[in-house]
Amino acid sequence: MNEALLNLVAANTAFVGSHFVMSHPLRASMVKAFGEMGFQVVYSLVSLATLAWIYFAFKAAPPADLPGSGEIGWAIATLLTLPAMVLLAGSVVGNPAMPTPQAAEQAREEPKGVFKVTRHPMMWGFALWALSHIVIHYSLRTTITALAIGILALVGAKLQDRKKEVLMGEAWAQWESKTSYWPRFGALFGAGALPWAAGLIFFVFFSWLHMPIGDVPAGIWRWF
């Protein structure tokens, strides 16, 4: 592995590792030291710094050093990306995992929309997005970064359950009893019009964005 790829591995390790460490073992001590608002500021600054490191390391790594999986790979990636965007779009409203004053009340309600699929729709959205990029098999830089995001999403979701069990107690226990960590993809068709409409917009826009940013047609733009 060349120096550029090793730098990218280090950047992704720092991004994922800092998220895990600050969100879990160091969270209480950091909140005590900086206060809740100060903790959020430090967390955001570290996240932005490591994300910037990933960006520059990614740009410096070889862009196409794997053989690729051909049109079949692109078709599979496209099919994976659509539910990923629906889950992601539907996760921003009514999510008890978000640190809001309404979180406990939302956790006691019956799951609606994408929460019928999984209690971690945002995390699974990122995981499916990561898998779609691994399937394409186009470059090591993409595979390394996608794998890191997938690990962050799925391991992070499990760790989030443990954290919320402590922070929210009975309310999160109720939410866990009514929802699933593992996606029930059949329930996605009953998630409602709003997540699907927003997800389709995300799907079209972000797949189009591959062209001006990476000069690579992706999603439906690859064939139309």
PDB file of C-alpha atoms in Angstrom:
ATOM      1  CA  MET A   1       0.000   0.000   0.000  1.00  0.00           C
ATOM      2  CA  ASN A   2       1.463   3.362  -0.999  1.00  0.00           C
ATOM      3  CA  GLU A   3       1.930   6.386   1.240  1.00  0.00           C
ATOM      4  CA  ALA A   4      -1.218   8.170   0.032  1.00  0.00           C
ATOM      5  CA  LEU A   5      -3.420   5.189   0.864  1.00  0.00           C
ATOM      6  CA  LEU A   6      -1.769   4.753   4.266  1.00  0.00           C
ATOM      7  CA  ASN A   7      -2.516   8.415   4.967  1.00  0.00           C
ATOM      8  CA  LEU A   8      -6.147   7.804   3.984  1.00  0.00           C
ATOM      9  CA  VAL A   9      -6.357   4.787   6.307  1.00  0.00           C
ATOM     10  CA  ALA A  10      -4.970   6.926   9.128  1.00  0.00           C
ATOM     11  CA  ALA A  11      -7.462   9.704   8.386  1.00  0.00           C
ATOM     12  CA  ASN A  12     -10.447   7.343   8.391  1.00  0.00           C
ATOM     13  CA  THR A  13      -9.197   5.638  11.555  1.00  0.00           C
ATOM     14  CA  ALA A  14      -8.934   9.038  13.266  1.00  0.00           C
ATOM     15  CA  PHE A  15     -12.425  10.034  12.113  1.00  0.00           C
ATOM     16  CA  VAL A  16     -14.110   6.815  13.230  1.00  0.00           C
ATOM     17  CA  GLY A  17     -12.007   6.395  16.382  1.00  0.00           C
ATOM     18  CA  SER A  18     -12.567   9.959  17.583  1.00  0.00           C
ATOM     19  CA  HIS A  19     -16.328   9.552  17.107  1.00  0.00           C
ATOM     20  CA  PHE A  20     -16.401   6.372  19.166  1.00  0.00           C
ATOM     21  CA  VAL A  21     -14.110   7.672  21.910  1.00  0.00           C
ATOM     22  CA  MET A  22     -15.819  11.054  22.315  1.00  0.00           C
ATOM     23  CA  SER A  23     -19.334   9.628  22.091  1.00  0.00           C
ATOM     24  CA  HIS A  24     -18.810   6.900  24.675  1.00  0.00           C
ATOM     25  CA  PRO A  25     -15.834   6.439  27.079  1.00  0.00           C
ATOM     26  CA  LEU A  26     -14.795  10.128  27.114  1.00  0.00           C
ATOM     27  CA  ARG A  27     -18.226  11.726  26.808  1.00  0.00           C
ATOM     28  CA  ALA A  28     -18.996  12.092  30.511  1.00  0.00           C
ATOM     29  CA  SER A  29     -15.569  13.500  31.392  1.00  0.00           C
ATOM     30  CA  MET A  30     -15.647  15.890  28.416  1.00  0.00           C
ATOM     31  CA  VAL A  31     -19.119  17.160  29.345  1.00  0.00           C
ATOM     32  CA  LYS A  32     -17.895  17.673  32.911  1.00  0.00           C
ATOM     33  CA  ALA A  33     -14.838  19.586  31.690  1.00  0.00           C
ATOM     34  CA  PHE A  34     -16.434  21.684  28.934  1.00  0.00           C
ATOM     35  CA  GLY A  35     -20.157  21.627  29.680  1.00  0.00           C
ATOM     36  CA  GLU A  36     -22.757  20.233  27.286  1.00  0.00           C
ATOM     37  CA  MET A  37     -22.434  23.089  24.805  1.00  0.00           C
ATOM     38  CA  GLY A  38     -18.641  23.079  25.003  1.00  0.00           C
ATOM     39  CA  PHE A  39     -18.597  19.334  24.429  1.00  0.00           C
ATOM     40  CA  GLN A  40     -20.676  19.762  21.268  1.00  0.00           C
ATOM     41  CA  VAL A  41     -18.271  22.448  20.026  1.00  0.00           C
ATOM     42  CA  VAL A  42     -15.177  20.305  20.660  1.00  0.00           C
ATOM     43  CA  TYR A  43     -16.875  17.248  19.145  1.00  0.00           C
ATOM     44  CA  SER A  44     -17.792  19.221  16.025  1.00  0.00           C
ATOM     45  CA  LEU A  45     -14.314  20.716  15.632  1.00  0.00           C
ATOM     46  CA  VAL A  46     -12.598  17.328  15.935  1.00  0.00           C
ATOM     47  CA  SER A  47     -15.095  15.801  13.497  1.00  0.00           C
ATOM     48  CA  LEU A  48     -14.572  18.589  10.959  1.00  0.00           C
ATOM     49  CA  ALA A  49     -10.792  18.386  11.277  1.00  0.00           C
ATOM     50  CA  THR A  50     -10.671  14.624  10.735  1.00  0.00           C
ATOM     51  CA  LEU A  51     -13.223  14.861   7.925  1.00  0.00           C
ATOM     52  CA  ALA A  52     -11.046  17.481   6.205  1.00  0.00           C
ATOM     53  CA  TRP A  53      -8.087  15.102   6.612  1.00  0.00           C
ATOM     54  CA  ILE A  54     -10.101  12.371   4.876  1.00  0.00           C
ATOM     55  CA  TYR A  55     -11.016  14.737   2.047  1.00  0.00           C
ATOM     56  CA  PHE A  56      -7.441  15.782   1.252  1.00  0.00           C
ATOM     57  CA  ALA A  57      -6.088  12.246   1.725  1.00  0.00           C
ATOM     58  CA  PHE A  58      -8.836  10.898  -0.555  1.00  0.00           C
ATOM     59  CA  LYS A  59      -7.986  13.448  -3.273  1.00  0.00           C
ATOM     60  CA  ALA A  60      -4.303  12.486  -3.083  1.00  0.00           C
ATOM     61  CA  ALA A  61      -4.943   8.717  -3.402  1.00  0.00           C
ATOM     62  CA  PRO A  62      -5.137   6.872  -6.770  1.00  0.00           C
ATOM     63  CA  PRO A  63      -8.613   7.404  -8.313  1.00  0.00           C
ATOM     64  CA  ALA A  64      -9.046   4.111 -10.200  1.00  0.00           C
ATOM     65  CA  ASP A  65      -6.714   1.337  -9.053  1.00  0.00           C
ATOM     66  CA  LEU A  66      -9.255  -1.514  -8.896  1.00  0.00           C
ATOM     67  CA  PRO A  67     -10.842  -3.305 -11.865  1.00  0.00           C
ATOM     68  CA  GLY A  68     -14.429  -2.331 -11.040  1.00  0.00           C
ATOM     69  CA  SER A  69     -17.528  -4.536 -11.106  1.00  0.00           C
ATOM     70  CA  GLY A  70     -18.907  -3.298 -14.422  1.00  0.00           C
ATOM     71  CA  GLU A  71     -22.470  -2.336 -15.228  1.00  0.00           C
ATOM     72  CA  ILE A  72     -23.852  -5.047 -12.932  1.00  0.00           C
ATOM     73  CA  GLY A  73     -21.981  -3.471 -10.034  1.00  0.00           C
ATOM     74  CA  TRP A  74     -23.330  -0.025 -10.906  1.00  0.00           C
ATOM     75  CA  ALA A  75     -26.876  -1.408 -11.117  1.00  0.00           C
ATOM     76  CA  ILE A  76     -26.574  -3.077  -7.691  1.00  0.00           C
ATOM     77  CA  ALA A  77     -25.077   0.094  -6.214  1.00  0.00           C
ATOM     78  CA  THR A  78     -27.959   2.143  -7.626  1.00  0.00           C
ATOM     79  CA  LEU A  79     -30.545  -0.230  -6.142  1.00  0.00           C
ATOM     80  CA  LEU A  80     -28.823  -0.036  -2.749  1.00  0.00           C
ATOM     81  CA  THR A  81     -28.652   3.753  -2.811  1.00  0.00           C
ATOM     82  CA  LEU A  82     -32.390   4.333  -3.211  1.00  0.00           C
ATOM     83  CA  PRO A  83     -33.471   2.724   0.111  1.00  0.00           C
ATOM     84  CA  ALA A  84     -30.424   4.321   1.726  1.00  0.00           C
ATOM     85  CA  MET A  85     -31.716   7.768   0.751  1.00  0.00           C
ATOM     86  CA  VAL A  86     -35.290   6.965   1.867  1.00  0.00           C
ATOM     87  CA  LEU A  87     -34.029   5.843   5.273  1.00  0.00           C
ATOM     88  CA  LEU A  88     -31.777   8.881   5.582  1.00  0.00           C
ATOM     89  CA  ALA A  89     -34.511  11.333   4.566  1.00  0.00           C
ATOM     90  CA  GLY A  90     -37.054   9.807   6.935  1.00  0.00           C
ATOM     91  CA  SER A  91     -34.686   9.748   9.898  1.00  0.00           C
ATOM     92  CA  VAL A  92     -34.537  13.495  10.490  1.00  0.00           C
ATOM     93  CA  VAL A  93     -38.118  13.881  11.752  1.00  0.00           C
ATOM     94  CA  GLY A  94     -39.445  12.306  14.942  1.00  0.00           C
ATOM     95  CA  ASN A  95     -36.191  10.551  15.796  1.00  0.00           C
ATOM     96  CA  PRO A  96     -35.826   9.814  19.554  1.00  0.00           C
ATOM     97  CA  ALA A  97     -32.098   9.258  19.060  1.00  0.00           C
ATOM     98  CA  MET A  98     -31.700  12.986  18.404  1.00  0.00           C
ATOM     99  CA  PRO A  99     -30.753  15.009  21.517  1.00  0.00           C
ATOM    100  CA  THR A 100     -33.968  17.042  21.645  1.00  0.00           C
ATOM    101  CA  PRO A 101     -36.383  17.857  24.511  1.00  0.00           C
ATOM    102  CA  GLN A 102     -39.038  15.703  22.780  1.00  0.00           C
ATOM    103  CA  ALA A 103     -36.849  12.575  22.618  1.00  0.00           C
ATOM    104  CA  ALA A 104     -38.349  10.707  25.576  1.00  0.00           C
ATOM    105  CA  GLU A 105     -41.902  11.466  24.460  1.00  0.00           C
ATOM    106  CA  GLN A 106     -41.116  10.309  20.911  1.00  0.00           C
ATOM    107  CA  ALA A 107     -39.586   7.096  22.244  1.00  0.00           C
ATOM    108  CA  ARG A 108     -42.844   6.216  24.001  1.00  0.00           C
ATOM    109  CA  GLU A 109     -44.908   6.636  20.830  1.00  0.00           C
ATOM    110  CA  GLU A 110     -45.602   3.931  18.283  1.00  0.00           C
ATOM    111  CA  PRO A 111     -42.952   3.870  15.541  1.00  0.00           C
ATOM    112  CA  LYS A 112     -43.957   5.577  12.312  1.00  0.00           C
ATOM    113  CA  GLY A 113     -42.421   5.973   8.881  1.00  0.00           C
ATOM    114  CA  VAL A 114     -38.903   4.596   8.485  1.00  0.00           C
ATOM    115  CA  PHE A 115     -38.788   3.723  12.195  1.00  0.00           C
ATOM    116  CA  LYS A 116     -41.008   0.764  11.347  1.00  0.00           C
ATOM    117  CA  VAL A 117     -37.992  -0.493   9.390  1.00  0.00           C
ATOM    118  CA  THR A 118     -35.327   0.108  12.048  1.00  0.00           C
ATOM    119  CA  ARG A 119     -34.785   2.378  15.027  1.00  0.00           C
ATOM    120  CA  HIS A 120     -31.520   3.453  13.373  1.00  0.00           C
ATOM    121  CA  PRO A 121     -32.632   4.565   9.883  1.00  0.00           C
ATOM    122  CA  MET A 122     -29.910   7.207   9.575  1.00  0.00           C
ATOM    123  CA  MET A 123     -27.170   4.726  10.473  1.00  0.00           C
ATOM    124  CA  TRP A 124     -28.509   2.076   8.098  1.00  0.00           C
ATOM    125  CA  GLY A 125     -28.848   4.714   5.391  1.00  0.00           C
ATOM    126  CA  PHE A 126     -25.132   5.450   5.705  1.00  0.00           C
ATOM    127  CA  ALA A 127     -24.340   1.727   5.864  1.00  0.00           C
ATOM    128  CA  LEU A 128     -26.227   0.994   2.628  1.00  0.00           C
ATOM    129  CA  TRP A 129     -24.553   3.994   0.995  1.00  0.00           C
ATOM    130  CA  ALA A 130     -21.178   2.596   2.077  1.00  0.00           C
ATOM    131  CA  LEU A 131     -22.031  -0.864   0.740  1.00  0.00           C
ATOM    132  CA  SER A 132     -23.080   0.616  -2.602  1.00  0.00           C
ATOM    133  CA  HIS A 133     -19.628   2.174  -3.002  1.00  0.00           C
ATOM    134  CA  ILE A 134     -17.825  -1.009  -1.979  1.00  0.00           C
ATOM    135  CA  VAL A 135     -19.809  -2.995  -4.556  1.00  0.00           C
ATOM    136  CA  ILE A 136     -18.582  -0.739  -7.377  1.00  0.00           C
ATOM    137  CA  HIS A 137     -15.009  -1.892  -6.627  1.00  0.00           C
ATOM    138  CA  TYR A 138     -13.549   1.069  -8.524  1.00  0.00           C
ATOM    139  CA  SER A 139     -10.742   2.265  -6.240  1.00  0.00           C
ATOM    140  CA  LEU A 140      -9.064   1.435  -2.954  1.00  0.00           C
ATOM    141  CA  ARG A 141      -9.610   4.975  -1.735  1.00  0.00           C
ATOM    142  CA  THR A 142     -13.379   4.605  -2.148  1.00  0.00           C
ATOM    143  CA  THR A 143     -13.404   1.134  -0.590  1.00  0.00           C
ATOM    144  CA  ILE A 144     -11.354   2.245   2.430  1.00  0.00           C
ATOM    145  CA  THR A 145     -13.520   5.296   3.096  1.00  0.00           C
ATOM    146  CA  ALA A 146     -16.812   3.472   2.523  1.00  0.00           C
ATOM    147  CA  LEU A 147     -15.749   0.647   4.838  1.00  0.00           C
ATOM    148  CA  ALA A 148     -14.903   3.167   7.563  1.00  0.00           C
ATOM    149  CA  ILE A 149     -18.301   4.872   7.216  1.00  0.00           C
ATOM    150  CA  GLY A 150     -20.065   1.501   7.301  1.00  0.00           C
ATOM    151  CA  ILE A 151     -18.255   0.497  10.504  1.00  0.00           C
ATOM    152  CA  LEU A 152     -18.977   3.873  12.081  1.00  0.00           C
ATOM    153  CA  ALA A 153     -22.678   3.557  11.225  1.00  0.00           C
ATOM    154  CA  LEU A 154     -23.371  -0.024  12.314  1.00  0.00           C
ATOM    155  CA  VAL A 155     -21.079  -0.262  15.348  1.00  0.00           C
ATOM    156  CA  GLY A 156     -22.099   3.266  16.280  1.00  0.00           C
ATOM    157  CA  ALA A 157     -25.771   2.262  16.204  1.00  0.00           C
ATOM    158  CA  LYS A 158     -25.118  -0.578  18.649  1.00  0.00           C
ATOM    159  CA  LEU A 159     -23.130   1.706  20.954  1.00  0.00           C
ATOM    160  CA  GLN A 160     -25.855   4.326  20.689  1.00  0.00           C
ATOM    161  CA  ASP A 161     -28.367   1.819  22.061  1.00  0.00           C
ATOM    162  CA  ARG A 162     -26.191   1.285  25.132  1.00  0.00           C
ATOM    163  CA  LYS A 163     -25.710   5.025  25.644  1.00  0.00           C
ATOM    164  CA  LYS A 164     -29.426   5.790  25.270  1.00  0.00           C
ATOM    165  CA  GLU A 165     -30.343   2.984  27.695  1.00  0.00           C
ATOM    166  CA  VAL A 166     -28.331   4.874  30.322  1.00  0.00           C
ATOM    167  CA  LEU A 167     -29.369   8.403  29.358  1.00  0.00           C
ATOM    168  CA  MET A 168     -33.074   7.768  28.669  1.00  0.00           C
ATOM    169  CA  GLY A 169     -33.792   4.709  30.791  1.00  0.00           C
ATOM    170  CA  GLU A 170     -37.341   3.384  30.556  1.00  0.00           C
ATOM    171  CA  ALA A 171     -38.225   5.548  27.531  1.00  0.00           C
ATOM    172  CA  TRP A 172     -35.465   4.021  25.392  1.00  0.00           C
ATOM    173  CA  ALA A 173     -36.295   0.545  26.696  1.00  0.00           C
ATOM    174  CA  GLN A 174     -39.842   1.058  25.377  1.00  0.00           C
ATOM    175  CA  TRP A 175     -38.467   2.216  22.032  1.00  0.00           C
ATOM    176  CA  GLU A 176     -36.211  -0.843  21.781  1.00  0.00           C
ATOM    177  CA  SER A 177     -39.133  -3.153  22.538  1.00  0.00           C
ATOM    178  CA  LYS A 178     -41.154  -1.705  19.631  1.00  0.00           C
ATOM    179  CA  THR A 179     -38.376  -1.371  17.048  1.00  0.00           C
ATOM    180  CA  SER A 180     -35.512  -3.373  15.580  1.00  0.00           C
ATOM    181  CA  TYR A 181     -31.783  -2.801  15.184  1.00  0.00           C
ATOM    182  CA  TRP A 182     -31.777  -4.951  12.027  1.00  0.00           C
ATOM    183  CA  PRO A 183     -33.804  -3.464   9.161  1.00  0.00           C
ATOM    184  CA  ARG A 184     -37.140  -4.995   8.217  1.00  0.00           C
ATOM    185  CA  PHE A 185     -36.922  -3.887   4.623  1.00  0.00           C
ATOM    186  CA  GLY A 186     -40.446  -5.048   3.803  1.00  0.00           C
ATOM    187  CA  ALA A 187     -41.747  -2.268   6.057  1.00  0.00           C
ATOM    188  CA  LEU A 188     -40.008   0.306   3.867  1.00  0.00           C
ATOM    189  CA  PHE A 189     -42.917   0.213   1.406  1.00  0.00           C
ATOM    190  CA  GLY A 190     -45.237   1.340   4.208  1.00  0.00           C
ATOM    191  CA  ALA A 191     -42.971   4.130   5.427  1.00  0.00           C
ATOM    192  CA  GLY A 192     -45.201   6.788   3.921  1.00  0.00           C
ATOM    193  CA  ALA A 193     -45.153   9.281   1.064  1.00  0.00           C
ATOM    194  CA  LEU A 194     -42.939  11.928   2.700  1.00  0.00           C
ATOM    195  CA  PRO A 195     -39.826   9.759   3.289  1.00  0.00           C
ATOM    196  CA  TRP A 196     -40.139   8.324  -0.206  1.00  0.00           C
ATOM    197  CA  ALA A 197     -40.592  11.740  -1.833  1.00  0.00           C
ATOM    198  CA  ALA A 198     -37.675  13.258   0.067  1.00  0.00           C
ATOM    199  CA  GLY A 199     -35.594  10.113  -0.479  1.00  0.00           C
ATOM    200  CA  LEU A 200     -36.168  10.237  -4.230  1.00  0.00           C
ATOM    201  CA  ILE A 201     -35.071  13.872  -4.280  1.00  0.00           C
ATOM    202  CA  PHE A 202     -31.930  12.949  -2.321  1.00  0.00           C
ATOM    203  CA  PHE A 203     -31.324  10.003  -4.653  1.00  0.00           C
ATOM    204  CA  VAL A 204     -31.569  12.075  -7.838  1.00  0.00           C
ATOM    205  CA  PHE A 205     -29.586  15.029  -6.482  1.00  0.00           C
ATOM    206  CA  PHE A 206     -26.717  13.170  -4.815  1.00  0.00           C
ATOM    207  CA  SER A 207     -26.250  10.785  -7.722  1.00  0.00           C
ATOM    208  CA  TRP A 208     -26.171  13.792 -10.085  1.00  0.00           C
ATOM    209  CA  LEU A 209     -23.581  15.431  -7.800  1.00  0.00           C
ATOM    210  CA  HIS A 210     -21.084  12.717  -8.754  1.00  0.00           C
ATOM    211  CA  MET A 211     -20.703  14.342 -12.172  1.00  0.00           C
ATOM    212  CA  PRO A 212     -19.607  17.893 -11.225  1.00  0.00           C
ATOM    213  CA  ILE A 213     -17.582  16.691  -8.224  1.00  0.00           C
ATOM    214  CA  GLY A 214     -15.988  13.478  -9.494  1.00  0.00           C
ATOM    215  CA  ASP A 215     -16.737  13.524 -13.220  1.00  0.00           C
ATOM    216  CA  VAL A 216     -18.357  10.081 -12.806  1.00  0.00           C
ATOM    217  CA  PRO A 217     -22.002   9.524 -13.841  1.00  0.00           C
ATOM    218  CA  ALA A 218     -23.751   7.556 -11.095  1.00  0.00           C
ATOM    219  CA  GLY A 219     -27.228   6.268 -10.379  1.00  0.00           C
ATOM    220  CA  ILE A 220     -29.797   6.911 -13.081  1.00  0.00           C
ATOM    221  CA  TRP A 221     -27.442   9.440 -14.710  1.00  0.00           C
ATOM    222  CA  ARG A 222     -25.222   6.570 -15.805  1.00  0.00           C
ATOM    223  CA  TRP A 223     -27.860   5.389 -18.268  1.00  0.00           C
ATOM    224  CA  PHE A 224     -29.860   8.524 -19.092  1.00  0.00           C
TER     225      PHE A 224
END
